[in-house]
mmCIF file of C-alpha atoms in Angstrom:
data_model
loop_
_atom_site.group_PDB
_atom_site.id
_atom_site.type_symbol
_atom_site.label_atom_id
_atom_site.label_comp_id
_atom_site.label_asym_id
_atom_site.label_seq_id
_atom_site.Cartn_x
_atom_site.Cartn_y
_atom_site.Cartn_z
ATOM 1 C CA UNK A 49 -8.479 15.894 -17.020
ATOM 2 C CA UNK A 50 -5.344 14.246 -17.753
ATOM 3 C CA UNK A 51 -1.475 15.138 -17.911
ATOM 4 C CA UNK A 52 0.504 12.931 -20.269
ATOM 5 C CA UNK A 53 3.328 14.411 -21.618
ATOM 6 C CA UNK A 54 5.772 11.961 -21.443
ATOM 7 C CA UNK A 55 9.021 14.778 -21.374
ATOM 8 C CA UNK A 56 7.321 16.494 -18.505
ATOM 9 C CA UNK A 57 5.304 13.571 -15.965
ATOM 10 C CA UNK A 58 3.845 15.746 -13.482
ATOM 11 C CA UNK A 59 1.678 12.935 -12.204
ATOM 12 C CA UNK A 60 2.368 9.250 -12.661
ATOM 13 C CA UNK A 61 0.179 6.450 -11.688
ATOM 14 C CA UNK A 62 1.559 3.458 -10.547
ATOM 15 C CA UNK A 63 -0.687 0.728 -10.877
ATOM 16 C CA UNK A 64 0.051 -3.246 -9.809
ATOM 17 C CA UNK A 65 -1.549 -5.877 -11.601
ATOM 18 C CA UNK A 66 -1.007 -9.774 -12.396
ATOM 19 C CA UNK A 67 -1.147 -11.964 -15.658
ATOM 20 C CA UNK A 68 -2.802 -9.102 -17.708
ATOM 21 C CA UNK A 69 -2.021 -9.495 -21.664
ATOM 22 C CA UNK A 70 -4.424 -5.863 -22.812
ATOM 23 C CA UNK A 71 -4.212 -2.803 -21.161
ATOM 24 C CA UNK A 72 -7.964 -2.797 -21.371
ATOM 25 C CA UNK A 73 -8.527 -3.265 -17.782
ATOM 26 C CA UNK A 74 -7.225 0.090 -17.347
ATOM 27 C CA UNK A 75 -11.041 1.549 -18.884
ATOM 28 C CA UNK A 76 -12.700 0.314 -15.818
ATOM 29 C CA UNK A 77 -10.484 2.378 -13.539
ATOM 30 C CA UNK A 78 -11.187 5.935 -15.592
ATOM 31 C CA UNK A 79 -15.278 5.733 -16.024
ATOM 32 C CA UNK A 80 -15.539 9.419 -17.119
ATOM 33 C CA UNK A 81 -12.280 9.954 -19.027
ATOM 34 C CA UNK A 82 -9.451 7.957 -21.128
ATOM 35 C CA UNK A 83 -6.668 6.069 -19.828
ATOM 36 C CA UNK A 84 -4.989 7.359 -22.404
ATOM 37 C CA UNK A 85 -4.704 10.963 -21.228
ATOM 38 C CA UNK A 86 -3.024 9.985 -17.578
ATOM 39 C CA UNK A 87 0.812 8.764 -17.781
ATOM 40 C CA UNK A 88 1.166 5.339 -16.028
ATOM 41 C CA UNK A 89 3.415 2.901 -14.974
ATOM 42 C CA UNK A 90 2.060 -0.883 -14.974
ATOM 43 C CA UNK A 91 4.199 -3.267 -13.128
ATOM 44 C CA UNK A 92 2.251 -6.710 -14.446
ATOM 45 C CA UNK A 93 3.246 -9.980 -11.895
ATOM 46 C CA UNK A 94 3.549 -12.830 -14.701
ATOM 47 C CA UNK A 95 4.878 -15.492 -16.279
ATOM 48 C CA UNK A 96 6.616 -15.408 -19.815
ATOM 49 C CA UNK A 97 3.266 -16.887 -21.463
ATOM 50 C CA UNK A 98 1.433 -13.767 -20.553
ATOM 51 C CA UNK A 99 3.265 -10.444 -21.452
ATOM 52 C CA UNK A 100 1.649 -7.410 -21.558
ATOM 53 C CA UNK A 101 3.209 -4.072 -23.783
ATOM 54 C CA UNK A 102 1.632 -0.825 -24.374
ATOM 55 C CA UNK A 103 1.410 1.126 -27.959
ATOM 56 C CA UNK A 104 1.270 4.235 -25.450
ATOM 57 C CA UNK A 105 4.044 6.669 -25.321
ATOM 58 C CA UNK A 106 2.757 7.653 -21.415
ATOM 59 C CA UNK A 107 1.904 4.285 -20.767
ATOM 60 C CA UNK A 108 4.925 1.762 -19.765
ATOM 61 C CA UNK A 109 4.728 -1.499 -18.711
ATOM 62 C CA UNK A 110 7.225 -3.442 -16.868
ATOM 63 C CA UNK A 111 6.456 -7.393 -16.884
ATOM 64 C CA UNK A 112 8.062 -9.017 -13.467
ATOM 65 C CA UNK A 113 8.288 -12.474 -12.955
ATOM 66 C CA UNK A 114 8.821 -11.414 -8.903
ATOM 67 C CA UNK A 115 5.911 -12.113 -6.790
ATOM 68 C CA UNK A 116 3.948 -10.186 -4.252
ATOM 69 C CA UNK A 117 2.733 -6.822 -3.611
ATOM 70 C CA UNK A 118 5.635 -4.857 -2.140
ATOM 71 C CA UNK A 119 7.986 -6.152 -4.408
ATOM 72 C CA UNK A 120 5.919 -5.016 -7.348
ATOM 73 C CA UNK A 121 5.768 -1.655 -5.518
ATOM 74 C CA UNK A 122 9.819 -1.326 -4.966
ATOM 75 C CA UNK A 123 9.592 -1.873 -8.879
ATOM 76 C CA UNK A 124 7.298 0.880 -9.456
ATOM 77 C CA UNK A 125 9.461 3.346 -7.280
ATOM 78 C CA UNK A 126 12.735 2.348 -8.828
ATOM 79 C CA UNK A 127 11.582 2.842 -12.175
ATOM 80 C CA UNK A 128 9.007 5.755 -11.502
ATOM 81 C CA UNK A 129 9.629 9.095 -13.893
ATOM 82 C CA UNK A 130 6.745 11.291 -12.222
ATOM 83 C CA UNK A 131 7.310 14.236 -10.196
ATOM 84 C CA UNK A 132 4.562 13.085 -7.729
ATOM 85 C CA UNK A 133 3.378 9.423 -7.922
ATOM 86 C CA UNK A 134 0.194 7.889 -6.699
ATOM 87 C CA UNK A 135 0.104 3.778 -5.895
ATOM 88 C CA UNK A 136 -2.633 2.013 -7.831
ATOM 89 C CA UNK A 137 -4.564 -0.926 -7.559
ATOM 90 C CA UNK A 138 -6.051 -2.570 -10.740
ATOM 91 C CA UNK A 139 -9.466 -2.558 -9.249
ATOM 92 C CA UNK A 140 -9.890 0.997 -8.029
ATOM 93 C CA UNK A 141 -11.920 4.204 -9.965
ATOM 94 C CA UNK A 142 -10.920 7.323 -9.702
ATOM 95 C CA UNK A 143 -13.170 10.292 -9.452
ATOM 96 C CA UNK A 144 -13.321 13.136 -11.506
ATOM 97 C CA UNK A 145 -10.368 15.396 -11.001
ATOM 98 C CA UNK A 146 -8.314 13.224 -8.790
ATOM 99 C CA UNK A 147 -4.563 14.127 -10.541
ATOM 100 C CA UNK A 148 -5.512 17.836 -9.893
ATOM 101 C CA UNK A 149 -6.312 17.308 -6.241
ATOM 102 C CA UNK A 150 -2.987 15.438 -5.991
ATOM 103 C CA UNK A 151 -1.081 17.931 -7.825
ATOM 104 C CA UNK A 152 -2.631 20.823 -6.003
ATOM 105 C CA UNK A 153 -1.805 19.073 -2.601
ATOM 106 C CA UNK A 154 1.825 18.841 -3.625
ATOM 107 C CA UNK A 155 1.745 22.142 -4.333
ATOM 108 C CA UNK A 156 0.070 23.485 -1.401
ATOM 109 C CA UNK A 157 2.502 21.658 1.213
ATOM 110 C CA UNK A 158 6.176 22.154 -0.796
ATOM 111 C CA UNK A 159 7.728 20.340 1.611
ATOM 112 C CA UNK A 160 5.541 17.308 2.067
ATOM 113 C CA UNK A 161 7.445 14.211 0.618
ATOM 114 C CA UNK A 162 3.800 11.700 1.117
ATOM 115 C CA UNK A 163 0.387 12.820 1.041
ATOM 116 C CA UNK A 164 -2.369 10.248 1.582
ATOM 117 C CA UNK A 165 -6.251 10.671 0.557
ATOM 118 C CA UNK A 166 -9.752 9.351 1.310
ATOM 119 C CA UNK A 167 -11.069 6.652 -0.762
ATOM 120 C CA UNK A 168 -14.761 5.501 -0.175
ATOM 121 C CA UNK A 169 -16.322 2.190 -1.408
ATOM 122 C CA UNK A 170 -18.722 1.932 -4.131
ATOM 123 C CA UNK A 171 -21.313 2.708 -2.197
ATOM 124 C CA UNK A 172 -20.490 6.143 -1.994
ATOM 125 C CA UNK A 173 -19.320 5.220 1.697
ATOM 126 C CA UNK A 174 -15.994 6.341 3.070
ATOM 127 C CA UNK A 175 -13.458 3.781 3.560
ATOM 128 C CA UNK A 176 -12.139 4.161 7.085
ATOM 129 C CA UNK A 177 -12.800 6.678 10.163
ATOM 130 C CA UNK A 178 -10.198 9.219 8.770
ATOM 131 C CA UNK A 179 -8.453 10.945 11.653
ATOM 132 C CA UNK A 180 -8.879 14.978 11.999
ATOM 133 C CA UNK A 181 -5.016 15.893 11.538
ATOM 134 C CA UNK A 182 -2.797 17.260 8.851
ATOM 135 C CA UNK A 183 0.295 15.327 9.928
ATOM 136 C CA UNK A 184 0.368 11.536 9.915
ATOM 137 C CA UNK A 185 1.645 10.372 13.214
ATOM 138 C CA UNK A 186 1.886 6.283 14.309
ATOM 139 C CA UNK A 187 -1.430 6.298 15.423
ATOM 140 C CA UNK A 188 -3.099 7.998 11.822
ATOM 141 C CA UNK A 189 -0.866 5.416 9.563
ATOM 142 C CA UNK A 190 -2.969 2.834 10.943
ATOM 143 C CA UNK A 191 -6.037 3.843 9.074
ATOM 144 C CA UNK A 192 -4.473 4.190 4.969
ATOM 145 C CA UNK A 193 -4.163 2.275 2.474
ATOM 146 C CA UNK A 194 -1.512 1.919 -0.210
ATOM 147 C CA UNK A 195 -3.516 3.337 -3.003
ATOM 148 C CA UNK A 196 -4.383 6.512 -1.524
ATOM 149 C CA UNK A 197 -0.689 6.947 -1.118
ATOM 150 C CA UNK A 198 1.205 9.792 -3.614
ATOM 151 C CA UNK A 199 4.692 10.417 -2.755
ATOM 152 C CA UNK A 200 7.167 12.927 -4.113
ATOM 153 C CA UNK A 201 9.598 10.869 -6.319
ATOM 154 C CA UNK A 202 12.754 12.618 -5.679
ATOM 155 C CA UNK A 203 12.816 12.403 -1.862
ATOM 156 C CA UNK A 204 11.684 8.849 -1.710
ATOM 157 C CA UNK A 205 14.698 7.901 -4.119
ATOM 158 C CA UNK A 206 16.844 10.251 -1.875
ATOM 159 C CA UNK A 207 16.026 8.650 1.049
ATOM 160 C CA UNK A 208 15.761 5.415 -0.389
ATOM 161 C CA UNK A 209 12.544 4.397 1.226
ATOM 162 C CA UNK A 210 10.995 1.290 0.130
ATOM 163 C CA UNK A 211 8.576 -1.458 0.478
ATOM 164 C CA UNK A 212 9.677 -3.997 3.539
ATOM 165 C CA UNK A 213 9.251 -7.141 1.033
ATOM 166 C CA UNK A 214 8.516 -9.429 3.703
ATOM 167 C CA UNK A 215 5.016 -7.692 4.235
ATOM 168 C CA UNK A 216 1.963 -7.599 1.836
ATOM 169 C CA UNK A 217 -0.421 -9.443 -0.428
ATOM 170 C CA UNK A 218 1.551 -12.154 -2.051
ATOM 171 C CA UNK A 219 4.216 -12.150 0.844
ATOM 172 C CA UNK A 220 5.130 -14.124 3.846
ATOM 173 C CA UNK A 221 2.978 -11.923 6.079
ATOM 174 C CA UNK A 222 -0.078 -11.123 4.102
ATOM 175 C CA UNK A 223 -0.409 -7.110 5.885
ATOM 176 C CA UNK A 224 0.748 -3.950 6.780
ATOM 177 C CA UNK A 225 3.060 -3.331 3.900
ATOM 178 C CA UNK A 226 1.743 0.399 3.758
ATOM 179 C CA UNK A 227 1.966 0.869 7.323
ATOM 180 C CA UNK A 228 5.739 -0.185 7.310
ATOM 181 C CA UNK A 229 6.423 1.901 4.098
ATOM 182 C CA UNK A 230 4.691 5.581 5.917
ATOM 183 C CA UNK A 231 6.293 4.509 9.178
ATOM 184 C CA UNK A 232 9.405 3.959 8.058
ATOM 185 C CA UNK A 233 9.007 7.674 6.487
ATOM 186 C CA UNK A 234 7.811 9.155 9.856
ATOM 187 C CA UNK A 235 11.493 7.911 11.253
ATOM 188 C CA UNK A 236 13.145 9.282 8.326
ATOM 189 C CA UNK A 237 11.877 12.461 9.546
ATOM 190 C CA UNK A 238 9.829 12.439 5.727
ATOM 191 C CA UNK A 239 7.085 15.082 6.002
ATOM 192 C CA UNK A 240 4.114 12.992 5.861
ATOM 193 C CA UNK A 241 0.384 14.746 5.140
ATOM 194 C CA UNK A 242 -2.947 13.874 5.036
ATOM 195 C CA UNK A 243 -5.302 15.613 2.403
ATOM 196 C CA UNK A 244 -9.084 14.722 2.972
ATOM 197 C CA UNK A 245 -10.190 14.770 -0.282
ATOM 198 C CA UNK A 246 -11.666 11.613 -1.999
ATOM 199 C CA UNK A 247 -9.771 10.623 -4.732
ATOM 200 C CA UNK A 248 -10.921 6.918 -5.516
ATOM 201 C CA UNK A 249 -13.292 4.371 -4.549
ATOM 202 C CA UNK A 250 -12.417 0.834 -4.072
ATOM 203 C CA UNK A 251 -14.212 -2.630 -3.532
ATOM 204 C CA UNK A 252 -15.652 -2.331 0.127
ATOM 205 C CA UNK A 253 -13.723 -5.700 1.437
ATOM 206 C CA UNK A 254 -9.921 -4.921 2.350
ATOM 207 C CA UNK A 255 -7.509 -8.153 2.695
ATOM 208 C CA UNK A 256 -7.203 -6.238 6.302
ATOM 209 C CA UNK A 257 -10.317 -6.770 7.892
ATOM 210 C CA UNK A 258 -10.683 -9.981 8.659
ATOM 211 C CA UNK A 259 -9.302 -9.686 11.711
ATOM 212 C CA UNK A 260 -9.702 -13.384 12.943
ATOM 213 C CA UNK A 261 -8.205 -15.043 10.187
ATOM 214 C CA UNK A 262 -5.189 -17.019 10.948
ATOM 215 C CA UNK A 263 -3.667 -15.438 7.719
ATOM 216 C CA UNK A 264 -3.911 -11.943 9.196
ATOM 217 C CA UNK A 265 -3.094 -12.973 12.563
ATOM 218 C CA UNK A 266 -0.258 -14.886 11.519
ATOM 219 C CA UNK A 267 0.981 -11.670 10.090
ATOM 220 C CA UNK A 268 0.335 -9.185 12.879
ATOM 221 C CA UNK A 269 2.060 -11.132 15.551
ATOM 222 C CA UNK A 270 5.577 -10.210 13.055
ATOM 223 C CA UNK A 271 4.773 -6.885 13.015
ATOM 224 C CA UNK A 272 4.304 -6.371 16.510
ATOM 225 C CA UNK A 273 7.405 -8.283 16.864
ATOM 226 C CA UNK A 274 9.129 -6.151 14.455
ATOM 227 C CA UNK A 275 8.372 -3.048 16.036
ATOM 228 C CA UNK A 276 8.358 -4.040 19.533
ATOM 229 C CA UNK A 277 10.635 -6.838 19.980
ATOM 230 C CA UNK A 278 9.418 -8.887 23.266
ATOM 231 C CA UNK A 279 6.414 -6.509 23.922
ATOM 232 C CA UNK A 280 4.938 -7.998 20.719
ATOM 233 C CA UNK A 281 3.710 -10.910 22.464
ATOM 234 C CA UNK A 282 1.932 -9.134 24.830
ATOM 235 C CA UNK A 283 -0.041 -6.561 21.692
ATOM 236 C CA UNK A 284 -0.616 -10.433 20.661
ATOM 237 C CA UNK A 285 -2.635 -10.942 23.303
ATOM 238 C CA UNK A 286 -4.008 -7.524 23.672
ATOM 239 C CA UNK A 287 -4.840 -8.108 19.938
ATOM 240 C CA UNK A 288 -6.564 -11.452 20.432
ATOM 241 C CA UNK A 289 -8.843 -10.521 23.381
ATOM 242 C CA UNK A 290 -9.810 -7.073 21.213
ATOM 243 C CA UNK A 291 -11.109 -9.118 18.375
ATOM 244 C CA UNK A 292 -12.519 -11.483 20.689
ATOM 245 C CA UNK A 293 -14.544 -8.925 22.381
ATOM 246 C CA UNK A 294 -15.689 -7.874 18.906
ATOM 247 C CA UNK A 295 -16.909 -11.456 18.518
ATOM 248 C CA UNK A 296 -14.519 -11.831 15.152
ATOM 249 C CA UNK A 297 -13.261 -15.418 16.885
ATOM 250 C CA UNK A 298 -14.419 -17.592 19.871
ATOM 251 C CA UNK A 299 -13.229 -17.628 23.304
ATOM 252 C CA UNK A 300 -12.434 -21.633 22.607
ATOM 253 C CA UNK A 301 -10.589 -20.466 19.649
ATOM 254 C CA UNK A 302 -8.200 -17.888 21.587
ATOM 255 C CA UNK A 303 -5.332 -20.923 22.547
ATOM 256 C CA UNK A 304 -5.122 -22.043 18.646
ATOM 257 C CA UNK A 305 -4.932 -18.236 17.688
ATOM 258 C CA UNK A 306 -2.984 -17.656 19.978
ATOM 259 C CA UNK A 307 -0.386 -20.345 18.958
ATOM 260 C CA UNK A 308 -0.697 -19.493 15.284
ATOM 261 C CA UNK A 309 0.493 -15.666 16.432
ATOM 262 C CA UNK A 310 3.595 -17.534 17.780
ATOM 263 C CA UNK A 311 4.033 -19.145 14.231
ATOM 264 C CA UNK A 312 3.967 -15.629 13.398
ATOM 265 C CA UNK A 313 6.661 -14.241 15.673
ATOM 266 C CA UNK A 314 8.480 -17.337 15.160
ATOM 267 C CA UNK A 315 8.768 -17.445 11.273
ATOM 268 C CA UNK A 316 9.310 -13.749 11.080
ATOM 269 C CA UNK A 317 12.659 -14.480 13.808
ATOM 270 C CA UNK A 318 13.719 -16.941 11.710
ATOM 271 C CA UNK A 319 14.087 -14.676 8.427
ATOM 272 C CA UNK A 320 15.357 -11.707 10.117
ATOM 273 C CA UNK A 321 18.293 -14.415 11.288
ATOM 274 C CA UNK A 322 18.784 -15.263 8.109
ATOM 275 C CA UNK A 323 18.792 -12.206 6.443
ATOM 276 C CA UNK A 324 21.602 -10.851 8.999
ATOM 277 C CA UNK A 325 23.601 -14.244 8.530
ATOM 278 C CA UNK A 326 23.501 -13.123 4.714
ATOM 279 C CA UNK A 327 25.036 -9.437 5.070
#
């Protein structure tokens, strides 16, 4: 089913991409129906020798020459014409009926300004452990990720709640921009839903599970910094002897991880500084 009519967007699908010149990438992500029937909004991470444009009425394009994930989200939600709006990754598939399962959710919970899905992999297996609840709480947001996140357009511009660009694929700290973005809404007092209904499936390997890389640790030392100031070195630790117990890094290897979290807290004190000498 689709619902393009570009003077009344219901639904609009925010997809990121990089360096894509055709919109034919788009076919892989809509197996049993056209892209052409859906209204989207491609933000497309580029340079000027590889523009992308759309012959679509319900299909716009915006070409950035910004880099990383969240900022190519902010651009999305700036520019976004939907009523409800779904985040999209180039590389997902949708299943069948996924825009009327968003749509119904919206209008089954009125007040609800984010609902977030199930995805499973393409294995037919389901993504994460999702949590029994309705309403997200700081435990839940741990567990989704940005592209089974639909928002209500007009409260999220209201509120202006966006992206934290310092977070995310393509950023300093290569995590946790969706976990920023819903928990950021929680303290906005945003009404904040979980729908269990599969909407998508998505490549099985998720940039957050490697949970001894120095990349990812490197990025959740700043975030529990961010959120909990001088306790954050202590969830370092906590974090550290977790995924050492789950044999993701060696006990030998706990002092270098250890110091590479510090790199993490450090680097992340260091913009925050500069961003406040800016204001």
């Amino acid at each position: 089913m689709g619902n393009a009519k570009k003077k009344d967007v219901k639904l609009e699908l925010l997809v990121a991409t990089m360096f894509q010149t055709s919109l034919d990438f788009l076919a892989k992500m809509f197996p049993l129906s056209q892209f052409q029937n859906y209204n989207i909004l491609v933000v497309n991470q580029t340079d000027s020798s590889k523009l992308l444009k759309s012959d679509y009425d319900n299909i716009r394009v915006i070409n950035s020459f910004d880099k990383g994930l969240a900022r190519s989200r902010n651009k999305a939600i700036q520019n976004a014409i939907g009523e409800f709006c779904l985040f999209v990754d180039d590389d997902v598939v949708f299943k069948p009926n996924f825009d009327v399962d968003i749509i119904e959710a919206f209008k089954s919970n009125p007040n609800a300004a984010i609902i977030t899905f199930k995805m499973e992999d393409f294995e037919g297996n389901l993504f994460k452990n999702y949590p029994s609840i309705k309403y997200h709480n700081l435990e839940s947001i741990k567990e989704v990720n940005s592209v089974v996140i639909a928002f209500k357009t007009a409260l999220i511009l209201k509120n202006k709640l966006l992206f934290d660009v310092n977070f995310g694929l393509g950023s300093i700290f290569e995590t946790a921009d969706e976990y920023i973005f819903i928990r950021e809404a929680l303290k906005l007092k945003l009404r904040t839903i979980f729908e269990p209904k599969i909407i998508l499936s998505h490549p099985s390997f998720s940039s957050g599970q490697d949970s001894g890389n120095d990349r990812l640790i490197f990025a959740r030392s700043a975030l529990y910094y961010k959120y909990s100031g001088y306790l954050g070195y202590l969830k370092l630790c906590k974090y550290l002897y977790i995924v050492n117990q789950q044999g993701h890094i060696k006990s030998n290897q706990l002092l270098k991880k250890f110091n590479v979290g510090l790199q993490g807290i450090k680097t992340y004190k260091s913009i925050i500084k500069s961003q406040k000498e800016k204001v």
